[in-house]
Coordinates of C-alpha atoms and ligand atoms in Angstrom, one line a residue:
M11 CA -6.6 0.8 22.2
N12 CA -6.0 4.6 22.1
E13 CA -2.9 4.8 24.7
P14 CA 0.0 6.8 23.2
I15 CA 3.2 4.8 23.4
I16 CA 5.2 7.2 21.0
I17 CA 4.8 10.8 20.9
L18 CA 7.0 12.9 18.9
N19 CA 6.2 16.7 19.1
D20 CA 8.0 19.0 16.9
L21 CA 11.1 16.8 16.8
T22 CA 13.8 18.2 14.9
K23 CA 17.5 17.1 14.0
Q24 CA 19.8 19.5 12.1
Y25 CA 23.2 18.7 10.8
D26 CA 24.9 21.9 10.1
Q27 CA 23.0 23.1 7.2
L28 CA 20.9 20.0 6.6
V29 CA 17.7 19.8 8.4
A30 CA 17.3 15.9 8.4
V31 CA 13.9 15.8 10.5
D32 CA 11.9 18.8 10.1
H33 CA 9.5 19.6 13.2
L34 CA 7.8 16.3 13.1
H35 CA 4.7 15.7 15.1
L36 CA 3.5 12.0 15.4
T37 CA 1.8 9.7 17.9
I38 CA 1.8 6.0 17.9
Y39 CA -0.6 3.9 19.9
R40 CA -0.1 0.6 21.7
G41 CA -0.4 -2.5 19.6
E42 CA -0.2 -0.6 16.5
I43 CA 2.0 -1.7 13.7
F44 CA 3.3 1.9 12.1
G45 CA 5.2 2.1 9.0
L46 CA 7.5 5.1 8.9
L47 CA 8.0 5.2 4.9
G48 CA 9.9 7.2 2.7
P49 CA 12.7 7.2 0.2
N50 CA 16.6 7.0 1.1
G51 CA 17.6 10.0 2.7
A52 CA 14.4 11.0 4.0
G53 CA 15.5 11.0 7.8
K54 CA 14.0 7.8 8.9
S55 CA 17.0 6.3 10.8
T56 CA 17.6 9.8 12.1
T57 CA 14.2 9.7 13.6
I58 CA 14.6 6.2 15.1
L59 CA 17.9 7.1 16.8
M60 CA 16.2 9.9 18.7
L61 CA 13.5 7.7 19.6
L62 CA 16.0 5.3 21.2
G63 CA 18.3 8.3 22.9
L64 CA 21.2 7.4 20.4
S65 CA 21.1 10.7 18.9
E66 CA 19.8 14.1 20.5
P67 CA 17.3 16.1 19.1
T68 CA 18.2 19.6 18.1
A69 CA 14.6 20.7 19.1
G70 CA 11.4 19.2 20.0
E71 CA 10.4 16.3 22.3
V72 CA 10.2 12.5 22.3
R73 CA 8.3 10.1 24.5
V74 CA 8.6 6.6 24.4
C75 CA 6.4 4.6 27.1
G76 CA 6.2 7.9 28.7
I77 CA 10.1 8.2 29.0
N78 CA 12.3 10.8 27.7
P79 CA 15.0 9.1 26.0
V80 CA 17.3 12.3 26.1
T81 CA 17.4 12.3 29.6
H82 CA 16.6 8.3 30.5
P83 CA 18.2 6.4 27.5
V84 CA 18.6 3.4 29.8
E85 CA 15.0 3.1 30.9
V86 CA 13.9 3.4 27.1
K87 CA 16.2 0.6 26.1
R88 CA 14.8 -1.7 28.8
K89 CA 11.3 -1.3 27.1
V90 CA 12.3 -0.8 23.5
G91 CA 13.9 -3.8 21.2
Y92 CA 15.5 -2.2 18.3
L93 CA 16.4 -3.9 15.4
P94 CA 19.2 -1.8 13.3
D95 CA 19.3 -2.0 9.6
N96 CA 22.7 -3.9 9.6
V97 CA 22.0 -6.1 12.7
R98 CA 25.4 -7.9 14.0
F99 CA 25.9 -10.8 16.0
Y100 CA 28.9 -12.7 17.4
D101 CA 30.1 -14.9 14.2
D102 CA 31.8 -17.3 16.3
L103 CA 28.8 -17.9 18.5
T104 CA 25.7 -20.1 17.3
G105 CA 22.3 -18.5 17.0
L106 CA 21.4 -20.1 20.4
E107 CA 24.4 -18.9 22.2
N108 CA 23.8 -15.2 21.0
L109 CA 20.6 -15.1 22.4
I110 CA 21.7 -16.6 25.7
Y111 CA 24.2 -13.9 26.0
T112 CA 21.4 -11.3 25.5
G113 CA 19.4 -12.9 28.0
Q114 CA 22.3 -12.9 30.5
L115 CA 23.0 -9.2 29.7
N116 CA 19.2 -8.7 30.8
R117 CA 19.6 -10.1 34.0
M118 CA 18.3 -13.7 33.4
T119 CA 20.1 -16.7 34.6
K120 CA 21.9 -19.0 31.9
K121 CA 19.0 -21.6 32.2
Q122 CA 16.3 -19.1 31.9
A123 CA 18.0 -17.7 29.2
R124 CA 18.4 -20.8 27.1
E125 CA 14.7 -21.9 27.7
K126 CA 13.5 -18.7 26.4
A127 CA 16.0 -18.7 23.7
L128 CA 15.0 -22.0 22.5
H129 CA 11.3 -21.1 22.5
L130 CA 11.9 -17.8 20.5
L131 CA 14.2 -19.6 18.0
S132 CA 11.3 -21.7 17.3
R133 CA 9.0 -19.0 17.1
V134 CA 11.1 -17.4 14.4
G135 CA 11.6 -20.6 12.6
L136 CA 15.1 -21.3 13.3
S137 CA 15.2 -24.0 15.5
E138 CA 17.2 -26.1 13.1
A139 CA 19.8 -23.5 13.0
A140 CA 19.9 -22.9 16.7
H141 CA 23.4 -24.7 16.8
Q142 CA 24.9 -23.2 13.7
K143 CA 27.4 -20.3 14.0
A144 CA 25.7 -17.1 13.5
G145 CA 28.6 -16.3 11.0
T146 CA 27.0 -18.8 8.5
Y147 CA 23.4 -17.3 8.6
S148 CA 22.1 -15.9 5.7
R149 CA 20.5 -12.2 5.9
G150 CA 17.1 -13.5 6.1
M151 CA 18.2 -15.8 9.1
L152 CA 20.1 -12.9 10.7
Q153 CA 16.9 -10.7 10.7
R154 CA 14.9 -13.7 12.4
L155 CA 17.8 -14.1 14.9
G156 CA 17.6 -10.3 15.2
L157 CA 13.8 -10.5 15.9
A158 CA 14.3 -13.4 18.5
D159 CA 17.1 -11.1 20.3
V160 CA 14.6 -8.3 20.7
L161 CA 11.9 -10.6 22.2
M162 CA 14.4 -11.9 24.6
K163 CA 13.8 -8.8 26.7
D164 CA 9.9 -8.9 26.3
P165 CA 9.7 -5.5 24.8
E166 CA 6.7 -3.3 25.0
V167 CA 7.9 -1.7 21.5
I168 CA 10.0 -3.0 18.8
I169 CA 11.7 -0.6 16.4
M170 CA 12.9 -1.9 13.2
D171 CA 14.9 0.1 10.8
E172 CA 14.6 -1.3 7.2
P173 CA 13.7 -4.8 8.2
T174 CA 13.6 -6.2 4.8
L175 CA 16.8 -4.7 3.4
G176 CA 18.9 -7.3 1.4
I177 CA 16.4 -10.2 1.9
D178 CA 15.0 -11.8 -1.2
P179 CA 11.2 -11.1 -2.0
T180 CA 9.6 -14.3 -0.4
G181 CA 11.9 -14.1 2.5
A182 CA 10.9 -10.5 3.1
K183 CA 7.2 -11.4 2.9
E184 CA 7.5 -14.3 5.4
F185 CA 9.5 -12.0 7.8
L186 CA 6.7 -9.3 7.6
A187 CA 4.5 -12.0 8.2
L188 CA 6.2 -13.1 11.2
I189 CA 6.2 -9.6 12.4
V190 CA 2.5 -9.1 12.4
K191 CA 2.0 -12.5 14.1
L192 CA 4.2 -11.7 16.9
S193 CA 3.0 -8.2 17.3
K194 CA -0.7 -9.1 17.3
E195 CA 0.1 -12.4 19.6
E196 CA 2.0 -10.4 22.2
S197 CA 0.2 -7.0 21.7
I198 CA 3.8 -5.4 21.1
T199 CA 3.9 -1.7 19.4
V200 CA 5.7 -1.8 16.2
L201 CA 7.6 0.8 14.5
L202 CA 9.3 0.0 11.4
S203 CA 10.9 2.1 8.6
S204 CA 11.3 1.3 5.1
H205 CA 12.1 2.3 1.6
Y206 CA 10.1 -0.2 0.0
L207 CA 6.7 1.1 0.1
L208 CA 4.9 -1.6 -1.9
Q209 CA 6.3 -4.3 0.2
V210 CA 5.7 -3.1 3.6
Q211 CA 2.6 -1.1 3.4
E212 CA 0.2 -4.1 3.7
I213 CA 1.3 -5.2 7.1
C214 CA 0.9 -1.8 8.6
D215 CA -2.0 -0.5 10.4
R216 CA -1.0 3.2 9.6
I217 CA 1.8 4.5 7.6
G218 CA 3.3 7.9 7.8
L219 CA 4.8 9.1 4.4
F220 CA 8.1 10.7 5.2
V221 CA 9.9 12.8 2.7
K222 CA 12.7 15.4 3.1
G223 CA 12.5 15.4 6.9
K224 CA 8.8 16.0 6.8
L225 CA 6.0 13.7 7.6
I226 CA 3.7 14.7 4.6
A227 CA 0.7 12.3 5.2
V228 CA -0.3 9.9 7.7
G229 CA -3.2 7.3 7.8
D230 CA -4.0 4.1 6.0
I231 CA -3.1 4.0 2.5
A232 CA -6.6 4.7 1.0
S233 CA -6.7 7.8 3.3
L234 CA -3.2 8.8 2.2
S235 CA -4.0 8.7 -1.4
R236 CA -6.8 10.9 -0.9
K237 CA -4.9 13.5 1.1
L238 CA -1.8 13.4 -1.4
F239 CA -4.0 13.8 -4.5
A240 CA -6.8 15.8 -2.9
N241 CA -6.5 18.3 -5.8
E242 CA -5.9 15.9 -8.7
P243 CA -8.0 12.8 -8.0
F244 CA -8.4 11.7 -11.5
I245 CA -5.8 10.3 -13.8
I246 CA -6.6 9.8 -17.8
E247 CA -4.5 7.8 -19.6
A248 CA -4.7 7.8 -23.5
T249 CA -2.4 6.1 -25.9
V250 CA -2.3 7.3 -29.7
D251 CA -0.8 5.8 -32.7
Q252 CA 3.0 5.4 -32.2
L253 CA 3.8 6.9 -35.5
S254 CA 2.1 10.3 -34.6
P255 CA 4.1 13.5 -35.7
I256 CA 5.7 15.2 -32.6
S257 CA 4.2 18.5 -33.8
R258 CA 0.7 17.1 -33.3
L259 CA 1.5 15.7 -30.1
Q260 CA 2.6 19.3 -28.9
D261 CA -0.6 20.7 -30.4
L262 CA -2.5 18.2 -28.5
K263 CA -0.6 19.4 -25.0
Q264 CA -1.5 22.9 -25.9
V265 CA -5.2 22.2 -26.2
L266 CA -5.1 19.9 -23.1
V267 CA -3.6 22.5 -21.0
G268 CA -6.6 24.9 -21.8
I269 CA -9.0 22.3 -20.4
E270 CA -10.8 23.2 -16.9
G271 CA -9.1 21.0 -14.2
V272 CA -5.9 19.8 -15.8
K273 CA -3.2 19.9 -13.3
Q274 CA -0.5 17.9 -15.0
I275 CA 0.4 16.4 -18.4
D276 CA 2.9 14.0 -19.1
V277 CA 3.6 12.9 -22.5
Q278 CA 5.9 10.0 -23.3
N279 CA 6.1 8.9 -26.9
A280 CA 2.5 7.8 -27.8
H281 CA 1.4 7.8 -24.2
I282 CA -0.4 10.7 -22.6
R283 CA -1.1 10.9 -18.9
I284 CA -3.1 13.6 -17.3
F285 CA -3.8 14.4 -13.6
A286 CA -7.0 16.4 -13.3
A287 CA -9.2 17.6 -10.5
K288 CA -12.4 16.3 -12.0
D289 CA -13.4 13.7 -14.6
I290 CA -12.6 15.2 -18.1
T291 CA -12.3 12.1 -19.9
A292 CA -14.8 13.1 -22.5
Q293 CA -12.9 16.3 -23.2
V294 CA -9.7 14.4 -23.8
A295 CA -11.0 12.2 -26.1
R296 CA -12.5 15.3 -28.1
A297 CA -9.3 17.1 -27.9
I298 CA -7.2 14.0 -29.4
V299 CA -9.4 13.4 -32.2
H300 CA -9.5 17.1 -33.1
T301 CA -5.8 17.3 -33.2
G302 CA -5.9 14.9 -35.8
L303 CA -4.4 11.9 -33.8
D304 CA -5.4 8.4 -33.8
L305 CA -6.8 7.5 -30.5
L306 CA -6.1 3.9 -29.6
S307 CA -6.9 3.6 -25.9
L308 CA -8.4 5.6 -23.4
S309 CA -8.8 5.2 -19.4
K310 CA -9.6 6.6 -16.3
R311 CA -8.6 5.8 -12.7
E312 CA -8.2 7.3 -9.4
H313 CA -5.0 7.7 -7.6
G314 CA -3.6 4.7 -5.8
L315 CA -0.6 3.2 -4.2
E316 CA 1.3 3.1 -7.7
D317 CA 1.2 6.8 -7.9
I318 CA 2.2 7.4 -4.4
Y319 CA 5.2 5.1 -5.3
R320 CA 5.7 7.0 -8.7
R321 CA 5.7 10.3 -7.2
Y322 CA 7.8 10.0 -3.8
F323 CA 9.9 6.8 -4.1
E324 CA 10.6 6.7 -7.9
G325 CA 14.3 5.9 -8.5
D326 CA 14.6 3.9 -5.3
G327 CA 14.3 0.4 -6.5
M328 CA 10.9 -0.9 -6.8
E329 CA 11.1 -4.2 -5.2
A330 CA 7.8 -5.8 -4.5
Ligands
ADP578 P1 16.9 7.5 5.8 O1 17.0 6.8 7.0 O2 15.4 8.0 5.8 O3 17.4 6.9 4.6 P2 18.6 9.3 7.3 O4 18.0 9.6 8.8 O5 19.9 8.1 7.5 O6 17.6 8.8 6.2 O7 19.2 10.4 7.0 C1 18.5 11.8 6.4 C2 19.7 12.7 6.0 O8 20.4 13.1 7.0 C3 20.3 12.6 4.8 O9 20.8 13.4 4.1 C4 21.7 11.9 5.4 O10 22.8 12.1 4.8 C5 21.8 12.9 6.7 N1 22.7 12.5 7.8 C6 22.4 11.4 8.5 N2 23.0 11.2 9.6 C7 24.0 12.0 9.5 C8 25.2 12.5 10.2 N3 25.6 11.7 11.5 N4 25.8 13.8 10.0 C9 25.5 14.5 8.9 N5 24.3 14.1 8.1 C10 23.7 13.0 8.6
MG579 MG1 17.9 4.7 7.1

């Protein structure tokens, strides 16, 4: 299963002074579910538009199923189903009629399209809403209809931009589960973008962490945190008495800075968090006591998802 399906080579997109996508290298393989995850403004949508031939790269190359979308956009669209972040349908047509219309655009007869549409509506859990106008669908239902719509043309690849945007957490979870099921059953390659790291990561075979136009790490979550925090694998957290004088906390900070291996210190009220290259729990305990502070709790852990979230996605809405 190591056949490259999407290849980005040095891909760059510049808008005037802004480099929205910055020399991106990435290969996605057949059958993979790949998550392009990053905060708002990272350049995810811009990357997706270039993959589809909807935006021209400033530099670099793209191949999708061996096709260059810059020179052959129509061929790419034949193989790739795209679910944009603001998927729209004809409001006055029913869900079924919308899918039949798509089928006919893809050169099916009306009968073929109707059969396929009914089958897909059932697969995405919309059978009961098939004859309801799309204008009455909820956001979650529209996403399901969008998925069915994309499947009408038997795509090799599905690209979804922010697929869970605007769906409640339960609906989002169900929708993500549906994506996994369909992609595994049909061995479709899926590229999805999201700024909900915590929500989306678990369905992805691999993740690329995309920040300010750059892919800063690629892999599964465990290897991602190893790569991102290679120089500071330990987090030591301590709580001291709420009523500790600020001057003592400042003294403590001075002492902590001097401990070998300390990379970063956050002090928030009585809560102290230290990022360190080695396990310095004992030294931290000693420092706190020597400074004359009352130590109430002390713990040590290794970096994980929460820390990736905190560092790169903070302030972006933490929907789980
Ligand atoms: P994401 O999808 O990760 O939220 P985008 O790809 O939409 O990020 O945007 C990346 C950056 O490029 C942002 O700073 C955005 O303002 C800028 N950008 C996107 N599209 C355009 C455009 N058509 N013209 C100018 N700047 C744009
Ligand atoms: Mg976007």
